[in-house]
Short mmCIF file of N, CA, C and O in Angstrom, two decimals:
data_model
loop_
_atom_site.label_atom_id
_atom_site.label_comp_id
_atom_site.label_asym_id
_atom_site.label_seq_id
_atom_site.Cartn_x
_atom_site.Cartn_y
_atom_site.Cartn_z
N MET A 1 0.56 -1.29 -0.14
CA MET A 1 -0.06 -0.10 0.10
C MET A 1 0.70 1.22 -0.05
O MET A 1 0.58 2.23 -0.83
N LYS A 2 2.06 1.36 0.62
CA LYS A 2 2.94 2.39 0.81
C LYS A 2 3.48 2.73 -0.43
O LYS A 2 3.84 3.74 -1.09
N LYS A 3 3.94 1.66 -1.15
CA LYS A 3 4.31 1.45 -2.63
C LYS A 3 3.67 2.30 -3.40
O LYS A 3 4.01 3.09 -4.26
N ILE A 4 2.12 1.92 -3.50
CA ILE A 4 1.35 2.63 -4.47
C ILE A 4 1.14 3.99 -4.01
O ILE A 4 0.95 4.71 -4.86
N LEU A 5 1.10 4.38 -2.74
CA LEU A 5 0.81 5.84 -2.35
C LEU A 5 1.93 6.57 -2.80
O LEU A 5 1.82 7.76 -3.25
N CYS A 6 3.17 6.02 -2.69
CA CYS A 6 4.37 6.84 -3.09
C CYS A 6 4.58 6.87 -4.57
O CYS A 6 4.82 8.02 -5.09
N THR A 7 4.06 5.93 -5.24
CA THR A 7 4.19 5.94 -6.66
C THR A 7 3.24 7.16 -7.26
O THR A 7 3.49 7.90 -8.09
N VAL A 8 1.94 7.11 -6.72
CA VAL A 8 0.91 8.05 -7.15
C VAL A 8 1.34 9.66 -6.69
O VAL A 8 1.17 10.43 -7.43
N LEU A 9 1.87 9.61 -5.56
CA LEU A 9 2.27 10.95 -5.20
C LEU A 9 3.54 11.37 -6.09
O LEU A 9 3.72 12.80 -6.44
N ALA A 10 4.31 10.52 -6.52
CA ALA A 10 5.63 10.74 -7.34
C ALA A 10 4.95 11.40 -8.76
O ALA A 10 5.48 12.27 -9.22
N LEU A 11 3.97 10.62 -9.12
CA LEU A 11 3.28 10.93 -10.63
C LEU A 11 2.70 12.23 -10.40
O LEU A 11 2.84 13.09 -11.28
N LEU A 12 2.08 12.51 -9.46
CA LEU A 12 1.40 13.69 -9.32
C LEU A 12 2.30 15.04 -9.33
O LEU A 12 1.96 15.92 -10.03
N CYS A 13 3.37 14.84 -8.60
CA CYS A 13 4.36 15.81 -8.46
C CYS A 13 5.23 16.02 -9.81
O CYS A 13 5.28 17.23 -10.27
N LEU A 14 5.18 14.99 -10.47
CA LEU A 14 5.78 14.94 -11.93
C LEU A 14 4.90 15.63 -12.84
O LEU A 14 5.06 16.57 -13.60
N LEU A 15 3.59 15.58 -12.69
CA LEU A 15 2.35 16.25 -13.51
C LEU A 15 2.41 17.55 -13.19
O LEU A 15 2.21 18.47 -14.04
N ALA A 16 2.69 18.00 -11.78
CA ALA A 16 2.45 19.42 -11.34
C ALA A 16 3.67 20.27 -12.14
O ALA A 16 3.46 21.27 -12.53
N LEU A 17 4.88 19.55 -12.02
CA LEU A 17 6.07 20.21 -12.48
C LEU A 17 6.00 20.49 -14.20
O LEU A 17 6.47 21.40 -14.63
N ALA A 18 5.47 19.44 -14.70
CA ALA A 18 5.24 19.41 -16.33
C ALA A 18 4.28 20.30 -16.49
O ALA A 18 4.39 21.03 -17.80
N SER A 19 3.15 20.71 -15.90
CA SER A 19 2.22 21.82 -16.29
C SER A 19 2.60 23.24 -16.01
O SER A 19 1.68 24.11 -16.64
N CYS A 20 3.71 23.38 -15.59
CA CYS A 20 4.23 24.73 -15.51
C CYS A 20 4.74 25.42 -16.53
O CYS A 20 5.44 24.78 -17.33
N GLY A 21 4.55 26.61 -16.89
CA GLY A 21 5.04 27.27 -18.27
C GLY A 21 4.19 26.94 -19.34
O GLY A 21 2.86 26.42 -19.15
N TYR A 22 4.84 27.30 -20.50
CA TYR A 22 4.25 27.00 -21.86
C TYR A 22 5.26 26.43 -22.84
O TYR A 22 6.68 26.74 -22.44
N ALA A 23 4.94 25.72 -23.53
CA ALA A 23 5.79 24.88 -24.42
C ALA A 23 6.05 25.77 -25.90
O ALA A 23 4.86 26.04 -26.21
N SER A 24 7.28 25.94 -26.12
CA SER A 24 7.44 26.21 -27.76
C SER A 24 7.19 25.18 -28.57
O SER A 24 7.81 24.13 -28.42
N ALA A 25 6.64 25.46 -29.76
CA ALA A 25 6.47 24.48 -30.83
C ALA A 25 6.41 25.31 -32.03
O ALA A 25 5.28 25.89 -32.40
N TYR A 26 7.48 25.66 -32.73
CA TYR A 26 7.42 26.41 -34.08
C TYR A 26 8.34 25.91 -34.89
O TYR A 26 9.13 25.38 -34.85
N ARG A 27 7.92 26.58 -36.33
CA ARG A 27 9.17 26.27 -37.44
C ARG A 27 9.51 27.56 -37.75
O ARG A 27 8.49 28.69 -37.97
N ALA A 28 10.85 27.76 -38.02
CA ALA A 28 11.31 29.26 -38.25
C ALA A 28 12.43 29.24 -39.47
O ALA A 28 13.42 28.09 -39.49
N ILE A 29 12.52 30.25 -40.12
CA ILE A 29 13.67 30.54 -41.24
C ILE A 29 14.27 31.80 -40.64
O ILE A 29 13.37 32.93 -40.66
N GLY A 30 15.42 32.08 -40.47
CA GLY A 30 16.24 33.25 -40.20
C GLY A 30 15.78 33.65 -38.92
O GLY A 30 15.66 35.02 -38.66
N LEU A 31 15.78 32.78 -37.77
CA LEU A 31 15.44 33.29 -36.40
C LEU A 31 16.55 33.67 -35.56
O LEU A 31 17.54 33.03 -35.59
N VAL A 32 16.42 34.95 -34.76
CA VAL A 32 17.24 35.28 -34.16
C VAL A 32 16.45 35.76 -32.89
O VAL A 32 15.65 36.50 -32.86
N THR A 33 17.00 35.29 -31.72
CA THR A 33 16.59 35.79 -30.39
C THR A 33 17.57 36.13 -29.36
O THR A 33 18.65 35.60 -29.53
N MET A 34 17.02 37.05 -28.59
CA MET A 34 17.89 37.55 -27.57
C MET A 34 16.91 37.65 -26.23
O MET A 34 15.92 37.98 -26.42
N HIS A 35 17.42 37.19 -25.29
CA HIS A 35 16.80 36.80 -23.85
C HIS A 35 17.72 37.11 -22.93
O HIS A 35 18.99 36.70 -22.79
N ASN A 36 17.41 38.25 -21.90
CA ASN A 36 18.20 38.30 -20.69
C ASN A 36 16.72 38.28 -19.63
O ASN A 36 15.89 38.09 -19.75
N ARG A 37 17.23 38.44 -18.38
CA ARG A 37 16.09 38.59 -17.48
C ARG A 37 14.85 39.45 -17.58
O ARG A 37 13.64 39.17 -17.22
N SER A 38 15.05 40.46 -18.39
CA SER A 38 14.10 41.57 -18.19
C SER A 38 13.67 41.79 -19.73
O SER A 38 12.88 42.97 -20.11
N THR A 39 14.37 41.29 -20.65
CA THR A 39 14.12 41.64 -22.32
C THR A 39 14.01 40.44 -22.87
O THR A 39 14.92 39.59 -22.89
N TYR A 40 13.16 40.20 -23.96
CA TYR A 40 13.02 39.14 -24.96
C TYR A 40 12.75 39.74 -26.30
O TYR A 40 11.65 40.58 -26.54
N SER A 41 13.86 39.36 -27.19
CA SER A 41 13.54 40.07 -28.61
C SER A 41 13.74 38.72 -29.58
O SER A 41 14.50 37.79 -29.47
N VAL A 42 12.66 38.92 -30.50
CA VAL A 42 12.71 37.96 -31.52
C VAL A 42 12.77 38.62 -32.94
O VAL A 42 11.97 39.43 -33.21
N SER A 43 13.50 38.24 -33.94
CA SER A 43 13.53 38.58 -35.12
C SER A 43 13.37 37.35 -36.28
O SER A 43 14.28 36.36 -35.76
N PHE A 44 12.61 37.62 -37.29
CA PHE A 44 12.38 36.44 -38.20
C PHE A 44 12.29 36.66 -39.47
O PHE A 44 11.74 37.49 -39.73
N TYR A 45 12.58 35.69 -40.46
CA TYR A 45 12.34 35.88 -41.86
C TYR A 45 10.71 34.97 -42.15
O TYR A 45 10.09 35.57 -42.76
N ASP A 46 10.64 33.96 -41.51
CA ASP A 46 9.65 33.33 -41.55
C ASP A 46 9.41 32.41 -40.13
O ASP A 46 10.35 31.89 -39.72
N LEU A 47 8.07 32.58 -39.70
CA LEU A 47 7.87 32.07 -38.54
C LEU A 47 6.33 31.54 -38.45
O LEU A 47 5.50 32.05 -38.90
N LYS A 48 6.09 30.16 -38.03
CA LYS A 48 4.74 29.67 -37.80
C LYS A 48 4.91 28.88 -36.43
O LYS A 48 5.76 27.91 -36.29
N GLY A 49 3.76 29.03 -35.57
CA GLY A 49 3.76 28.39 -34.30
C GLY A 49 3.90 29.37 -33.14
O GLY A 49 3.43 30.37 -33.21
N THR A 50 4.37 28.49 -32.04
CA THR A 50 4.18 29.36 -30.62
C THR A 50 5.71 29.34 -30.09
O THR A 50 6.23 28.48 -30.06
N MET A 51 6.03 30.37 -29.32
CA MET A 51 7.27 30.60 -28.86
C MET A 51 7.09 31.14 -27.38
O MET A 51 6.18 32.10 -27.43
N SER A 52 7.74 30.88 -26.48
CA SER A 52 7.64 31.39 -25.13
C SER A 52 8.85 31.49 -24.37
O SER A 52 9.70 30.84 -24.72
N GLU A 53 8.90 32.46 -23.20
CA GLU A 53 9.80 32.80 -22.73
C GLU A 53 9.49 33.48 -21.40
O GLU A 53 8.36 33.86 -21.23
N THR A 54 10.26 33.35 -20.49
CA THR A 54 10.02 34.27 -19.18
C THR A 54 11.03 35.36 -18.93
O THR A 54 12.01 35.36 -19.42
N LEU A 55 10.19 36.21 -18.22
CA LEU A 55 10.97 37.70 -17.82
C LEU A 55 10.69 37.94 -16.53
O LEU A 55 9.64 37.37 -15.61
N ARG A 56 11.34 38.71 -15.92
CA ARG A 56 11.27 39.34 -14.48
C ARG A 56 11.46 40.70 -14.51
O ARG A 56 12.41 41.21 -15.31
N LEU A 57 10.99 41.48 -13.45
CA LEU A 57 11.21 42.88 -13.27
C LEU A 57 12.38 42.72 -12.49
O LEU A 57 12.01 42.26 -11.28
N THR A 58 13.36 43.35 -12.79
CA THR A 58 14.62 43.21 -12.01
C THR A 58 15.20 44.46 -11.43
O THR A 58 16.17 44.46 -10.39
N THR A 59 14.64 45.62 -11.92
CA THR A 59 15.19 46.67 -11.67
C THR A 59 14.34 47.40 -10.28
O THR A 59 13.22 47.72 -10.31
N GLY A 60 14.94 47.54 -9.14
CA GLY A 60 14.35 48.05 -8.06
C GLY A 60 13.13 47.05 -7.30
O GLY A 60 13.14 45.94 -7.60
N GLU A 61 12.59 47.68 -6.62
CA GLU A 61 11.44 47.12 -5.96
C GLU A 61 10.20 47.59 -6.33
O GLU A 61 10.28 48.66 -6.85
N GLY A 62 9.05 46.91 -6.01
CA GLY A 62 7.68 47.31 -6.47
C GLY A 62 7.03 46.87 -7.56
O GLY A 62 7.31 45.64 -7.84
N GLU A 63 6.56 47.69 -8.45
CA GLU A 63 5.79 47.23 -9.71
C GLU A 63 6.19 47.84 -10.97
O GLU A 63 6.95 48.93 -10.88
N GLY A 64 5.86 47.19 -11.93
CA GLY A 64 6.35 47.59 -13.10
C GLY A 64 5.51 47.50 -14.31
O GLY A 64 4.28 46.73 -14.10
N GLU A 65 5.66 47.42 -15.55
CA GLU A 65 4.94 47.05 -16.79
C GLU A 65 5.72 46.56 -17.84
O GLU A 65 6.87 46.78 -17.72
N LEU A 66 5.01 46.16 -18.83
CA LEU A 66 5.62 45.44 -20.00
C LEU A 66 5.67 46.63 -21.26
O LEU A 66 4.65 47.16 -21.17
N TYR A 67 6.91 46.77 -21.79
CA TYR A 67 6.99 47.84 -22.93
C TYR A 67 7.31 46.97 -24.27
O TYR A 67 7.95 45.97 -23.85
N TYR A 68 6.60 47.42 -25.33
CA TYR A 68 6.86 46.35 -26.43
C TYR A 68 7.06 47.20 -27.69
O TYR A 68 6.60 48.34 -27.98
N SER A 69 7.49 46.66 -28.73
CA SER A 69 7.63 47.05 -30.07
C SER A 69 7.59 45.91 -30.94
O SER A 69 8.14 45.19 -30.69
N ALA A 70 7.23 46.18 -32.16
CA ALA A 70 7.04 45.19 -33.13
C ALA A 70 6.74 45.56 -34.46
O ALA A 70 6.03 46.73 -34.68
N THR A 71 7.22 45.02 -35.45
CA THR A 71 6.86 45.28 -36.86
C THR A 71 6.77 43.75 -37.75
O THR A 71 7.10 42.75 -37.30
N LEU A 72 6.03 43.86 -38.48
CA LEU A 72 5.59 42.73 -39.35
C LEU A 72 5.12 43.14 -41.03
O LEU A 72 4.52 43.99 -41.10
N GLU A 73 5.82 42.32 -41.83
CA GLU A 73 5.61 42.53 -43.29
C GLU A 73 4.36 41.63 -43.44
O GLU A 73 3.51 42.28 -44.33
N GLU A 74 4.31 40.53 -43.25
CA GLU A 74 3.32 39.60 -43.88
C GLU A 74 2.66 38.65 -42.59
O GLU A 74 3.55 38.01 -41.92
N GLY A 75 1.43 38.50 -42.61
CA GLY A 75 0.80 37.42 -41.51
C GLY A 75 0.26 38.36 -40.45
O GLY A 75 0.09 39.44 -40.50
N GLU A 76 -0.04 37.50 -39.27
CA GLU A 76 -0.53 37.89 -38.17
C GLU A 76 -0.07 37.37 -36.84
O GLU A 76 0.23 36.21 -36.88
N VAL A 77 0.53 38.21 -35.74
CA VAL A 77 0.91 37.68 -34.55
C VAL A 77 0.34 38.07 -33.40
O VAL A 77 0.03 39.25 -33.27
N ASN A 78 -0.14 37.40 -32.46
CA ASN A 78 -0.63 37.74 -31.15
C ASN A 78 0.33 37.38 -30.10
O ASN A 78 1.20 36.31 -30.16
N VAL A 79 0.83 38.47 -29.29
CA VAL A 79 1.73 38.23 -28.05
C VAL A 79 0.91 38.57 -26.93
O VAL A 79 0.05 39.46 -26.67
N TYR A 80 1.09 37.58 -26.05
CA TYR A 80 0.31 37.39 -24.83
C TYR A 80 1.26 37.36 -23.45
O TYR A 80 2.59 37.28 -23.81
N TYR A 81 0.89 37.78 -22.23
CA TYR A 81 1.69 37.67 -20.99
C TYR A 81 0.81 36.77 -20.12
O TYR A 81 -0.36 36.97 -20.05
N ASP A 82 1.54 36.38 -19.16
CA ASP A 82 0.97 35.49 -18.13
C ASP A 82 1.68 35.73 -16.96
O ASP A 82 2.99 35.25 -16.79
N ILE A 83 1.13 36.29 -15.83
CA ILE A 83 2.07 36.40 -14.60
C ILE A 83 1.19 35.52 -13.29
O ILE A 83 1.90 35.19 -12.31
N TYR A 84 -0.14 35.58 -13.70
CA TYR A 84 -1.09 34.87 -12.46
C TYR A 84 -1.73 33.51 -12.94
O TYR A 84 -2.51 33.23 -12.55
N GLY A 85 -1.11 32.95 -14.03
CA GLY A 85 -1.82 31.78 -14.42
C GLY A 85 -2.77 31.90 -15.50
O GLY A 85 -3.70 30.88 -15.76
N GLU A 86 -3.13 33.13 -15.80
CA GLU A 86 -4.19 33.52 -16.90
C GLU A 86 -3.27 34.15 -18.32
O GLU A 86 -2.81 35.10 -18.03
N LYS A 87 -3.47 33.58 -19.38
CA LYS A 87 -2.90 34.03 -20.39
C LYS A 87 -3.87 35.17 -20.84
O LYS A 87 -4.96 35.23 -21.23
N GLU A 88 -3.23 36.59 -20.96
CA GLU A 88 -4.12 37.80 -21.56
C GLU A 88 -3.26 38.33 -22.82
O GLU A 88 -1.88 38.48 -22.86
N LEU A 89 -3.74 38.79 -23.76
CA LEU A 89 -3.43 39.61 -24.91
C LEU A 89 -2.81 40.67 -24.53
O LEU A 89 -3.24 41.77 -23.81
N LEU A 90 -1.34 40.95 -24.88
CA LEU A 90 -0.71 42.17 -24.61
C LEU A 90 -0.95 43.17 -25.96
O LEU A 90 -1.23 44.38 -25.98
N PHE A 91 -0.66 42.32 -27.11
CA PHE A 91 -1.13 43.15 -28.24
C PHE A 91 -1.10 42.10 -29.47
O PHE A 91 -0.77 40.85 -29.56
N THR A 92 -1.64 42.43 -30.40
CA THR A 92 -1.70 41.80 -31.98
C THR A 92 -1.22 42.76 -32.97
O THR A 92 -1.37 43.98 -33.06
N ILE A 93 -0.29 42.08 -33.77
CA ILE A 93 0.09 43.09 -34.99
C ILE A 93 -0.14 42.22 -36.44
O ILE A 93 0.00 41.10 -36.38
N LYS A 94 -0.65 43.13 -37.40
CA LYS A 94 -0.83 42.33 -38.76
C LYS A 94 0.11 42.78 -39.64
O LYS A 94 1.02 43.87 -39.37
N ALA A 95 -0.17 42.29 -40.90
CA ALA A 95 0.76 42.73 -42.14
C ALA A 95 0.79 44.23 -42.31
O ALA A 95 -0.15 44.81 -42.13
N GLY A 96 1.97 44.70 -42.30
CA GLY A 96 2.31 45.88 -42.67
C GLY A 96 2.28 46.96 -41.65
O GLY A 96 2.55 48.25 -41.61
N GLU A 97 1.92 46.31 -40.31
CA GLU A 97 1.99 47.30 -39.24
C GLU A 97 3.36 47.30 -38.31
O GLU A 97 4.13 46.58 -38.48
N THR A 98 3.43 48.63 -37.71
CA THR A 98 4.31 48.83 -36.54
C THR A 98 3.62 49.08 -35.27
O THR A 98 2.82 50.02 -35.55
N VAL A 99 3.85 48.43 -34.25
CA VAL A 99 3.16 49.06 -33.08
C VAL A 99 4.25 49.13 -31.83
O VAL A 99 5.43 48.66 -31.95
N GLU A 100 3.80 50.18 -31.16
CA GLU A 100 4.78 50.15 -29.74
C GLU A 100 3.75 50.56 -28.73
O GLU A 100 2.74 51.25 -28.91
N GLY A 101 4.21 50.17 -27.63
CA GLY A 101 3.17 50.44 -26.34
C GLY A 101 3.62 50.02 -25.20
O GLY A 101 4.78 49.58 -25.21
N HIS A 102 2.83 50.10 -24.22
CA HIS A 102 3.05 49.43 -22.89
C HIS A 102 1.77 48.93 -22.19
O HIS A 102 0.62 49.59 -22.56
N GLY A 103 1.87 48.09 -21.31
CA GLY A 103 0.72 47.62 -20.59
C GLY A 103 1.24 46.29 -19.77
O GLY A 103 2.15 45.92 -19.66
N GLY A 104 0.29 45.98 -19.00
CA GLY A 104 0.39 44.65 -18.21
C GLY A 104 0.74 45.15 -16.95
O GLY A 104 1.66 46.22 -16.62
N TYR A 105 0.52 44.50 -15.79
CA TYR A 105 1.02 44.75 -14.20
C TYR A 105 1.95 43.58 -13.95
O TYR A 105 1.67 42.63 -14.23
N ILE A 106 2.97 44.02 -13.46
CA ILE A 106 4.07 43.33 -12.91
C ILE A 106 4.58 43.56 -11.61
O ILE A 106 4.78 44.67 -11.18
N GLU A 107 4.91 42.46 -10.72
CA GLU A 107 5.40 42.81 -9.28
C GLU A 107 6.78 42.33 -9.48
O GLU A 107 7.19 41.18 -10.22
N SER A 108 7.54 43.05 -8.76
CA SER A 108 9.04 42.67 -8.64
C SER A 108 9.37 41.40 -8.30
O SER A 108 8.77 40.93 -7.37
N GLY A 109 10.33 40.72 -8.96
CA GLY A 109 10.70 39.37 -8.53
C GLY A 109 9.77 38.18 -9.22
O GLY A 109 10.10 37.06 -9.30
N ARG A 110 8.55 38.54 -9.69
CA ARG A 110 7.64 37.47 -10.02
C ARG A 110 8.15 37.29 -11.69
O ARG A 110 8.31 38.09 -12.37
N ARG A 111 7.92 35.95 -11.81
CA ARG A 111 8.12 35.46 -13.32
C ARG A 111 6.91 35.79 -14.21
O ARG A 111 5.73 35.57 -13.82
N ILE A 112 7.10 36.29 -15.27
CA ILE A 112 5.99 36.60 -16.34
C ILE A 112 6.54 35.71 -17.73
O ILE A 112 7.46 35.73 -18.16
N TYR A 113 5.59 35.01 -18.15
CA TYR A 113 5.58 34.42 -19.34
C TYR A 113 5.14 35.08 -20.47
O TYR A 113 4.17 35.96 -20.51
N ILE A 114 5.97 35.22 -21.56
CA ILE A 114 5.93 36.04 -22.96
C ILE A 114 5.49 34.92 -23.76
O ILE A 114 6.46 34.14 -24.04
N VAL A 115 4.35 34.88 -24.40
CA VAL A 115 3.97 33.98 -25.29
C VAL A 115 3.80 34.70 -26.77
O VAL A 115 2.87 35.55 -26.86
N ILE A 116 4.45 34.20 -27.94
CA ILE A 116 4.09 34.76 -29.03
C ILE A 116 3.56 33.67 -30.04
O ILE A 116 4.20 32.60 -30.08
N GLU A 117 2.48 33.82 -30.67
CA GLU A 117 1.65 32.89 -31.24
C GLU A 117 1.43 33.45 -32.66
O GLU A 117 0.78 34.63 -32.91
N THR A 118 1.83 32.76 -33.77
CA THR A 118 1.34 33.30 -35.11
C THR A 118 -0.03 32.82 -35.52
O THR A 118 -0.31 31.59 -35.14
N VAL A 119 -0.73 33.48 -36.46
CA VAL A 119 -1.94 33.04 -36.90
C VAL A 119 -1.50 32.54 -38.33
O VAL A 119 -1.25 33.36 -39.49
N GLY A 120 -1.29 31.37 -38.64
CA GLY A 120 -0.60 30.93 -39.85
C GLY A 120 0.64 31.09 -39.77
O GLY A 120 1.50 30.90 -38.82
N SER A 121 1.18 31.65 -40.89
CA SER A 121 2.50 32.03 -40.98
C SER A 121 2.98 33.41 -41.00
O SER A 121 2.10 34.33 -41.63
N ALA A 122 3.88 33.82 -40.54
CA ALA A 122 4.46 35.35 -40.43
C ALA A 122 5.63 35.51 -41.14
O ALA A 122 6.80 34.78 -40.81
N GLN A 123 5.83 36.52 -41.94
CA GLN A 123 7.28 36.85 -42.54
C GLN A 123 7.80 38.32 -42.14
O GLN A 123 6.95 39.22 -41.98
N ASN A 124 9.08 38.33 -42.24
CA ASN A 124 9.78 39.41 -41.93
C ASN A 124 9.33 40.33 -40.82
O ASN A 124 8.70 41.20 -40.91
N GLY A 125 9.66 39.73 -39.61
CA GLY A 125 9.09 40.44 -38.43
C GLY A 125 10.05 40.50 -37.25
O GLY A 125 11.06 39.91 -37.39
N SER A 126 9.62 41.40 -36.24
CA SER A 126 10.67 41.55 -35.30
C SER A 126 9.75 41.96 -33.84
O SER A 126 8.86 42.70 -34.25
N ILE A 127 10.00 41.32 -32.94
CA ILE A 127 9.13 41.71 -31.63
C ILE A 127 10.13 41.60 -30.66
O ILE A 127 10.97 40.86 -30.34
N ARG A 128 9.74 42.88 -29.58
CA ARG A 128 10.73 43.06 -28.42
C ARG A 128 9.68 43.53 -27.41
O ARG A 128 9.05 44.16 -27.40
N VAL A 129 10.01 42.63 -26.14
CA VAL A 129 9.23 42.92 -25.12
C VAL A 129 10.11 42.93 -23.80
O VAL A 129 11.04 42.23 -23.62
N SER A 130 9.95 43.96 -22.96
CA SER A 130 10.99 44.07 -21.98
C SER A 130 9.96 44.64 -20.69
O SER A 130 9.16 45.30 -20.66
N THR A 131 10.64 44.57 -19.59
CA THR A 131 10.11 44.90 -18.16
C THR A 131 10.66 46.16 -17.63
O THR A 131 11.83 46.45 -17.85
N LYS A 132 9.97 47.20 -17.26
CA LYS A 132 10.29 48.33 -16.67
C LYS A 132 9.60 48.59 -15.49
O LYS A 132 8.43 48.69 -15.43
N PRO A 133 10.28 49.14 -14.59
CA PRO A 133 9.50 49.78 -13.37
C PRO A 133 8.45 51.18 -13.72
O PRO A 133 8.93 51.66 -14.63
N MET A 134 7.32 51.04 -13.03
CA MET A 134 6.53 52.19 -13.30
C MET A 134 6.89 53.41 -13.00
O MET A 134 7.77 53.44 -11.79
N GLU A 135 6.67 54.35 -13.60
CA GLU A 135 7.18 55.84 -13.30
C GLU A 135 6.47 56.28 -12.05
O GLU A 135 5.36 56.19 -11.95
N GLU A 136 7.12 56.67 -11.09
CA GLU A 136 6.48 57.36 -9.91
C GLU A 136 6.10 58.72 -10.38
O GLU A 136 6.62 59.61 -10.84
N GLU A 137 4.80 59.12 -9.92
CA GLU A 137 4.10 60.16 -10.15
C GLU A 137 4.38 61.26 -9.10
O GLU A 137 4.65 61.08 -7.96
N PRO A 138 4.53 62.56 -9.66
CA PRO A 138 5.08 63.62 -8.64
C PRO A 138 4.06 63.87 -7.79
O PRO A 138 2.92 63.84 -7.62
#
């Protein structure tokens, strides 16, 4: 009985560890990525699928937000973020567009998942997402 209980508990622990985060599954040509603790940057000639990475707000204490910029020649890409277990849309970019902005709430030290998903195939694009502390109001 103890062996069965230990086996079930071990399987539950493995399942819990495997369910954390997001899986990347993509096909790419000419892909260049840059990642550090607070910035995730992707440039590509052709991309299809889902890419994900984690970021943290590392500067100072308190709260911050995500700053982003992106360009895309062809296709459509949705960029999401997840900080509390719910994937929320940060922005969408379509063929011929350039976007810049900020949004999302981040607490210092918490892990943020950035998820890039193409709608079909996307060509000649670049996406950059970084964390920054919120500006203090005077």
